[in-house]
Tab-separated table of C-alpha atoms in Angstrom:
chain	number	residue	atom	x	y	z
A	1	UNK	CA	0.000	0.000	0.000
A	2	UNK	CA	1.274	3.474	-0.909
A	3	UNK	CA	1.379	6.518	1.328
A	4	UNK	CA	-1.594	7.972	-0.544
A	5	UNK	CA	-3.597	4.838	0.180
A	6	UNK	CA	-2.786	5.010	3.876
A	7	UNK	CA	-3.761	8.674	4.031
A	8	UNK	CA	-7.018	7.914	2.202
A	9	UNK	CA	-7.878	5.142	4.663
A	10	UNK	CA	-7.119	7.402	7.631
A	11	UNK	CA	-9.224	10.206	6.177
A	12	UNK	CA	-12.167	7.939	5.348
A	13	UNK	CA	-11.960	6.177	8.691
A	14	UNK	CA	-11.972	9.481	10.570
A	15	UNK	CA	-14.862	10.831	8.517
A	16	UNK	CA	-16.861	7.640	9.072
A	17	UNK	CA	-16.252	7.792	12.828
A	18	UNK	CA	-17.334	11.432	13.030
A	19	UNK	CA	-20.459	10.711	10.972
A	20	UNK	CA	-21.409	7.710	13.100
A	21	UNK	CA	-20.681	9.347	16.462
A	22	UNK	CA	-22.538	12.566	15.680
A	23	UNK	CA	-25.618	10.857	14.324
A	24	UNK	CA	-25.663	8.132	17.004
A	25	UNK	CA	-25.591	10.900	19.598
A	26	UNK	CA	-28.547	12.575	17.930
A	27	UNK	CA	-30.493	9.316	17.563
A	28	UNK	CA	-29.838	8.356	21.197
A	29	UNK	CA	-31.027	11.737	22.448
A	30	UNK	CA	-34.374	11.534	20.685
A	31	UNK	CA	-34.951	7.888	21.593
A	32	UNK	CA	-33.940	8.198	25.253
A	33	UNK	CA	-35.539	11.505	26.255
A	34	UNK	CA	-39.319	11.513	25.909
A	35	UNK	CA	-39.361	15.306	25.854
A	36	UNK	CA	-37.504	15.224	22.529
A	37	UNK	CA	-39.971	12.880	20.836
A	38	UNK	CA	-41.825	15.565	18.918
A	39	UNK	CA	-43.087	15.353	15.316
A	40	UNK	CA	-40.350	17.723	14.135
A	41	UNK	CA	-37.662	15.698	15.891
A	42	UNK	CA	-38.929	12.515	14.237
A	43	UNK	CA	-37.884	14.088	10.935
A	44	UNK	CA	-34.493	14.911	12.433
A	45	UNK	CA	-34.279	11.305	13.669
A	46	UNK	CA	-34.975	10.043	10.148
A	47	UNK	CA	-32.282	12.369	8.802
A	48	UNK	CA	-29.806	11.091	11.392
A	49	UNK	CA	-30.519	7.471	10.449
A	50	UNK	CA	-29.893	8.209	6.754
A	51	UNK	CA	-26.653	10.044	7.544
A	52	UNK	CA	-25.548	7.265	9.890
A	53	UNK	CA	-26.022	4.669	7.159
A	54	UNK	CA	-23.968	6.819	4.779
A	55	UNK	CA	-21.077	6.564	7.215
A	56	UNK	CA	-21.595	2.841	7.809
A	57	UNK	CA	-22.066	1.624	4.231
A	58	UNK	CA	-21.215	4.174	1.533
A	59	UNK	CA	-17.827	5.381	2.750
A	60	UNK	CA	-16.362	1.914	3.519
A	61	UNK	CA	-17.464	0.578	0.121
A	62	UNK	CA	-15.924	3.616	-1.582
A	63	UNK	CA	-12.645	3.019	0.238
A	64	UNK	CA	-12.628	-0.641	-0.772
A	65	UNK	CA	-13.128	0.411	-4.396
A	66	UNK	CA	-10.241	2.868	-4.165
A	67	UNK	CA	-7.689	0.483	-2.616
A	68	UNK	CA	-8.879	-2.926	-3.813
A	69	UNK	CA	-6.646	-4.883	-6.157
A	70	UNK	CA	-9.236	-7.640	-6.634
A	71	UNK	CA	-10.634	-6.695	-10.032
A	72	UNK	CA	-13.193	-9.463	-10.022
A	73	UNK	CA	-14.730	-7.937	-6.899
A	74	UNK	CA	-14.722	-4.326	-8.030
A	75	UNK	CA	-17.687	-4.706	-10.371
A	76	UNK	CA	-19.814	-6.098	-7.533
A	77	UNK	CA	-18.571	-3.471	-5.083
A	78	UNK	CA	-19.268	-0.729	-7.604
A	79	UNK	CA	-22.872	-1.833	-8.040
A	80	UNK	CA	-23.433	-2.172	-4.290
A	81	UNK	CA	-21.800	1.183	-3.574
A	82	UNK	CA	-23.793	2.910	-6.294
A	83	UNK	CA	-27.097	1.564	-4.978
A	84	UNK	CA	-26.406	2.569	-1.379
A	85	UNK	CA	-24.871	5.883	-2.429
A	86	UNK	CA	-27.819	7.061	-4.522
A	87	UNK	CA	-30.390	5.707	-2.060
A	88	UNK	CA	-28.947	7.019	1.215
A	89	UNK	CA	-27.662	10.383	-0.026
A	90	UNK	CA	-31.000	11.113	-1.692
A	91	UNK	CA	-32.825	10.027	1.480
A	92	UNK	CA	-30.714	12.470	3.485
A	93	UNK	CA	-31.486	15.303	1.043
A	94	UNK	CA	-35.215	14.485	1.052
A	95	UNK	CA	-35.289	14.537	4.854
A	96	UNK	CA	-33.642	17.962	4.786
A	97	UNK	CA	-36.310	19.092	2.348
A	98	UNK	CA	-39.194	17.896	4.519
A	99	UNK	CA	-37.618	19.522	7.581
A	100	UNK	CA	-37.775	22.813	5.690
A	101	UNK	CA	-41.483	22.188	4.990
A	102	UNK	CA	-42.053	21.596	8.701
A	103	UNK	CA	-40.229	24.824	9.584
A	104	UNK	CA	-42.266	26.730	6.995
A	105	UNK	CA	-45.554	25.901	8.715
A	106	UNK	CA	-44.052	26.511	12.160
A	107	UNK	CA	-42.878	30.031	11.272
A	108	UNK	CA	-45.225	31.177	8.521
A	109	UNK	CA	-48.473	29.561	9.707
A	110	UNK	CA	-48.028	29.036	13.465
A	111	UNK	CA	-51.765	28.970	14.226
A	112	UNK	CA	-52.343	26.154	11.728
A	113	UNK	CA	-49.107	24.320	12.454
A	114	UNK	CA	-50.483	21.697	14.855
A	115	UNK	CA	-53.422	20.991	12.573
A	116	UNK	CA	-51.308	20.757	9.419
A	117	UNK	CA	-48.205	19.007	10.779
A	118	UNK	CA	-49.258	16.095	12.982
A	119	UNK	CA	-47.724	12.675	13.601
A	120	UNK	CA	-49.557	11.154	10.636
A	121	UNK	CA	-48.236	13.818	8.246
A	122	UNK	CA	-44.725	13.413	9.632
A	123	UNK	CA	-44.871	9.648	9.095
A	124	UNK	CA	-45.943	10.220	5.483
A	125	UNK	CA	-43.009	12.608	5.011
A	126	UNK	CA	-40.600	10.051	6.452
A	127	UNK	CA	-42.066	7.301	4.277
A	128	UNK	CA	-41.638	9.440	1.157
A	129	UNK	CA	-38.107	10.361	2.256
A	130	UNK	CA	-37.141	6.688	2.081
A	131	UNK	CA	-39.326	5.119	-0.615
A	132	UNK	CA	-38.700	7.689	-3.364
A	133	UNK	CA	-34.886	7.577	-2.917
A	134	UNK	CA	-35.007	3.772	-2.769
A	135	UNK	CA	-36.871	3.588	-6.070
A	136	UNK	CA	-34.566	6.223	-7.542
A	137	UNK	CA	-31.491	4.272	-6.489
A	138	UNK	CA	-32.784	0.955	-7.811
A	139	UNK	CA	-33.921	2.334	-11.164
A	140	UNK	CA	-30.763	4.366	-11.778
A	141	UNK	CA	-28.466	1.519	-10.743
A	142	UNK	CA	-30.217	-1.123	-12.836
A	143	UNK	CA	-31.169	0.890	-15.921
A	144	UNK	CA	-28.975	3.943	-16.057
A	145	UNK	CA	-25.633	3.177	-14.473
A	146	UNK	CA	-22.741	1.763	-16.440
A	147	UNK	CA	-20.656	-0.124	-13.930
A	148	UNK	CA	-17.803	-1.038	-16.276
A	149	UNK	CA	-14.390	-0.344	-14.869
A	150	UNK	CA	-12.323	2.232	-16.704
A	151	UNK	CA	-8.911	3.242	-15.387
A	152	UNK	CA	-9.744	1.771	-11.998
A	153	UNK	CA	-12.783	3.990	-11.521
A	154	UNK	CA	-16.396	3.230	-10.843
A	155	UNK	CA	-18.068	5.107	-13.695
A	156	UNK	CA	-21.583	6.387	-13.004
A	157	UNK	CA	-24.284	7.982	-15.085
A	158	UNK	CA	-22.996	7.156	-18.535
A	159	UNK	CA	-26.515	7.540	-19.920
A	160	UNK	CA	-27.434	11.234	-19.975
A	161	UNK	CA	-31.196	10.669	-19.832
A	162	UNK	CA	-31.046	8.649	-16.625
A	163	UNK	CA	-28.398	10.990	-15.229
A	164	UNK	CA	-30.638	14.031	-15.614
A	165	UNK	CA	-33.614	12.258	-14.054
A	166	UNK	CA	-31.600	11.061	-11.076
A	167	UNK	CA	-29.801	14.342	-10.513
A	168	UNK	CA	-32.949	16.414	-10.982
A	169	UNK	CA	-34.981	14.311	-8.566
A	170	UNK	CA	-32.184	13.791	-6.060
A	171	UNK	CA	-30.754	17.308	-5.865
A	172	UNK	CA	-32.152	20.112	-8.014
A	173	UNK	CA	-35.807	19.639	-7.063
A	174	UNK	CA	-35.132	19.462	-3.280
A	175	UNK	CA	-32.637	22.349	-3.532
A	176	UNK	CA	-35.174	24.593	-5.292
A	177	UNK	CA	-37.886	23.667	-2.774
A	178	UNK	CA	-35.584	24.293	0.202
A	179	UNK	CA	-34.282	27.597	-1.161
A	180	UNK	CA	-37.799	28.857	-1.858
A	181	UNK	CA	-39.105	27.791	1.539
A	182	UNK	CA	-36.218	29.217	3.551
A	183	UNK	CA	-36.398	32.500	1.635
A	184	UNK	CA	-40.096	32.692	2.484
A	185	UNK	CA	-39.341	31.847	6.137
A	186	UNK	CA	-36.736	34.599	6.298
A	187	UNK	CA	-39.108	37.196	4.819
A	188	UNK	CA	-41.980	36.214	7.145
A	189	UNK	CA	-39.729	36.121	10.223
A	190	UNK	CA	-38.451	39.628	9.549
A	191	UNK	CA	-41.984	40.843	8.910
A	192	UNK	CA	-43.166	39.344	12.212
A	193	UNK	CA	-40.324	40.975	14.147
A	194	UNK	CA	-41.067	44.334	12.538
A	195	UNK	CA	-44.777	43.957	13.341
A	196	UNK	CA	-44.061	43.168	16.977
A	197	UNK	CA	-41.780	46.183	17.302
A	198	UNK	CA	-44.350	48.527	15.733
A	199	UNK	CA	-47.442	47.311	17.579
A	200	UNK	CA	-46.054	46.976	21.077
A	201	UNK	CA	-43.765	50.054	21.074
A	202	UNK	CA	-41.086	48.081	22.826
A	203	UNK	CA	-38.326	49.700	24.767
A	204	UNK	CA	-34.838	50.024	23.334
A	205	UNK	CA	-33.691	47.024	25.392
A	206	UNK	CA	-36.608	44.884	24.212
A	207	UNK	CA	-36.061	46.010	20.636
A	208	UNK	CA	-32.426	44.997	20.886
A	209	UNK	CA	-33.512	41.574	22.153
A	210	UNK	CA	-35.892	41.119	19.225
A	211	UNK	CA	-33.185	42.268	16.830
A	212	UNK	CA	-30.851	39.684	18.354
A	213	UNK	CA	-33.480	36.986	17.854
A	214	UNK	CA	-33.872	38.065	14.221
A	215	UNK	CA	-30.130	37.873	13.643
A	216	UNK	CA	-29.981	34.424	15.231
A	217	UNK	CA	-32.852	33.158	13.047
A	218	UNK	CA	-31.202	34.639	9.957
A	219	UNK	CA	-27.869	33.064	10.883
A	220	UNK	CA	-29.447	29.666	11.466
A	221	UNK	CA	-31.216	29.717	8.094
A	222	UNK	CA	-28.036	30.846	6.378
A	223	UNK	CA	-26.078	27.975	7.936
A	224	UNK	CA	-28.767	25.429	7.044
A	225	UNK	CA	-28.814	26.352	3.363
A	226	UNK	CA	-25.133	27.231	3.175
A	227	UNK	CA	-23.871	23.892	4.469
A	228	UNK	CA	-26.196	21.942	2.201
A	229	UNK	CA	-25.354	23.920	-0.942
A	230	UNK	CA	-21.610	24.076	-0.278
A	231	UNK	CA	-21.418	20.327	0.268
A	232	UNK	CA	-23.527	19.094	-2.631
A	233	UNK	CA	-23.646	21.763	-5.363
A	234	UNK	CA	-20.092	21.254	-6.739
A	235	UNK	CA	-20.597	17.519	-7.236
A	236	UNK	CA	-23.996	17.770	-8.905
A	237	UNK	CA	-22.837	20.603	-11.165
A	238	UNK	CA	-19.934	18.406	-12.286
A	239	UNK	CA	-22.283	15.484	-12.902
A	240	UNK	CA	-24.596	17.772	-14.887
A	241	UNK	CA	-22.003	19.400	-17.139
A	242	UNK	CA	-19.555	16.509	-17.471
A	243	UNK	CA	-21.596	14.688	-20.154
A	244	UNK	CA	-22.163	17.973	-21.981
A	245	UNK	CA	-18.397	18.618	-22.131
A	246	UNK	CA	-17.587	15.124	-23.389
A	247	UNK	CA	-16.418	14.029	-19.923
A	248	UNK	CA	-13.488	16.442	-19.714
A	249	UNK	CA	-13.744	16.981	-15.937
A	250	UNK	CA	-10.986	14.913	-14.265
A	251	UNK	CA	-12.187	11.941	-12.222
A	252	UNK	CA	-10.191	13.011	-9.106
A	253	UNK	CA	-12.018	16.360	-9.132
A	254	UNK	CA	-15.411	14.659	-9.235
A	255	UNK	CA	-14.299	12.234	-6.504
A	256	UNK	CA	-13.160	15.122	-4.288
A	257	UNK	CA	-16.502	16.884	-4.702
A	258	UNK	CA	-18.258	13.608	-3.891
A	259	UNK	CA	-16.357	13.352	-0.612
A	260	UNK	CA	-17.390	16.924	0.129
A	261	UNK	CA	-21.014	15.911	-0.409
A	262	UNK	CA	-20.669	12.942	1.923
A	263	UNK	CA	-19.254	15.237	4.608
A	264	UNK	CA	-22.714	16.821	4.781
A	265	UNK	CA	-23.783	13.737	6.731
A	266	UNK	CA	-21.227	14.686	9.381
A	267	UNK	CA	-22.309	18.335	9.509
A	268	UNK	CA	-26.067	17.753	9.656
A	269	UNK	CA	-26.084	16.807	13.376
A	270	UNK	CA	-24.226	20.061	14.104
A	271	UNK	CA	-26.580	22.171	12.025
A	272	UNK	CA	-29.862	20.644	13.169
A	273	UNK	CA	-29.002	19.796	16.757
A	274	UNK	CA	-26.156	21.807	18.260
A	275	UNK	CA	-28.008	25.044	17.460
A	276	UNK	CA	-30.695	24.070	19.991
A	277	UNK	CA	-30.062	24.138	23.750
A	278	UNK	CA	-32.314	21.144	24.447
A	279	UNK	CA	-30.167	18.920	22.224
A	280	UNK	CA	-26.973	20.322	23.711
A	281	UNK	CA	-28.270	19.430	27.184
A	282	UNK	CA	-29.089	15.901	26.023
A	283	UNK	CA	-25.674	15.504	24.386
A	284	UNK	CA	-23.871	16.630	27.534
A	285	UNK	CA	-25.794	14.143	29.652
A	286	UNK	CA	-25.109	11.272	27.266
A	287	UNK	CA	-21.403	12.045	26.874
A	288	UNK	CA	-20.894	12.531	30.612
A	289	UNK	CA	-22.869	9.382	31.482
A	290	UNK	CA	-25.387	11.280	33.569
A	291	UNK	CA	-28.287	9.577	31.799
A	292	UNK	CA	-27.609	6.599	34.065
A	293	UNK	CA	-28.315	8.757	37.108
A	294	UNK	CA	-32.047	9.072	37.699
A	295	UNK	CA	-31.726	12.346	39.567
A	296	UNK	CA	-29.805	14.045	36.779
A	297	UNK	CA	-32.247	12.741	34.197
A	298	UNK	CA	-35.061	14.265	36.231
A	299	UNK	CA	-33.210	17.572	36.357
A	300	UNK	CA	-32.866	17.497	32.574
A	301	UNK	CA	-36.579	16.803	32.188
A	302	UNK	CA	-37.435	19.664	34.515
A	303	UNK	CA	-34.944	22.285	33.386
A	304	UNK	CA	-32.709	21.397	30.461
A	305	UNK	CA	-35.473	20.517	28.024
A	306	UNK	CA	-37.224	23.819	28.589
A	307	UNK	CA	-34.277	26.004	27.671
């Protein structure tokens, strides 16, 4: 094994560990603490499961493809990796999209939120987040993916028609929906803050507090969309324009952008959990082992979850 191979294994191993630890922490928090079992958090739980499986299955298979010298196994590994890759990454993106829908009703239609977004609706969202990507992955892998080995690479999306369908359904459609929804959320949130300031004639101190809340909401939305777009846009743009340019984009460049996209599964727990004090309290209790102490768990239920 060369030095590059060792470095690749170390990098992939570290990324897989971070992905698994972060998402296991998030999953454990929602499962263990009853106060966190809300409809919105069920969507976050579904997202964490998808991201966890990316770290468990997709990254190890990709590493095996990169370092394997068993050519008779690479075709099988390529097919397996492609199926899991398309399925799980699309499931993660779909969960992000449905979380944005949930946030839209919570911010823009708060009075109708409980009626519109109930457990049944959340379960339907979760079901769609898994079934549509599963069908997408199966169809693309079987009908549209050329798994022939060329220069020791696993070549995907050789057929432009299937490539455009898969990329459009798996990235562009969710990205457009998320961008539109979060822009609407930002506009409504600012309008609500302005309305509160005008109708209540708040003091300078109260106005500063509201302004701080507005900046925090704006920052959170910017991070949510920014992380998603930064991680996935370069790869999908390459996959879109590569066939149109007669495949002139170097394979290492596409591979690097793909790794950047997979890193989104590591960042999602930070974006959707560490921004909220109730999750931070749960994480601290799990990491410190205080969940095994009944008294501390009671304190969390009484105080930490209400922060």
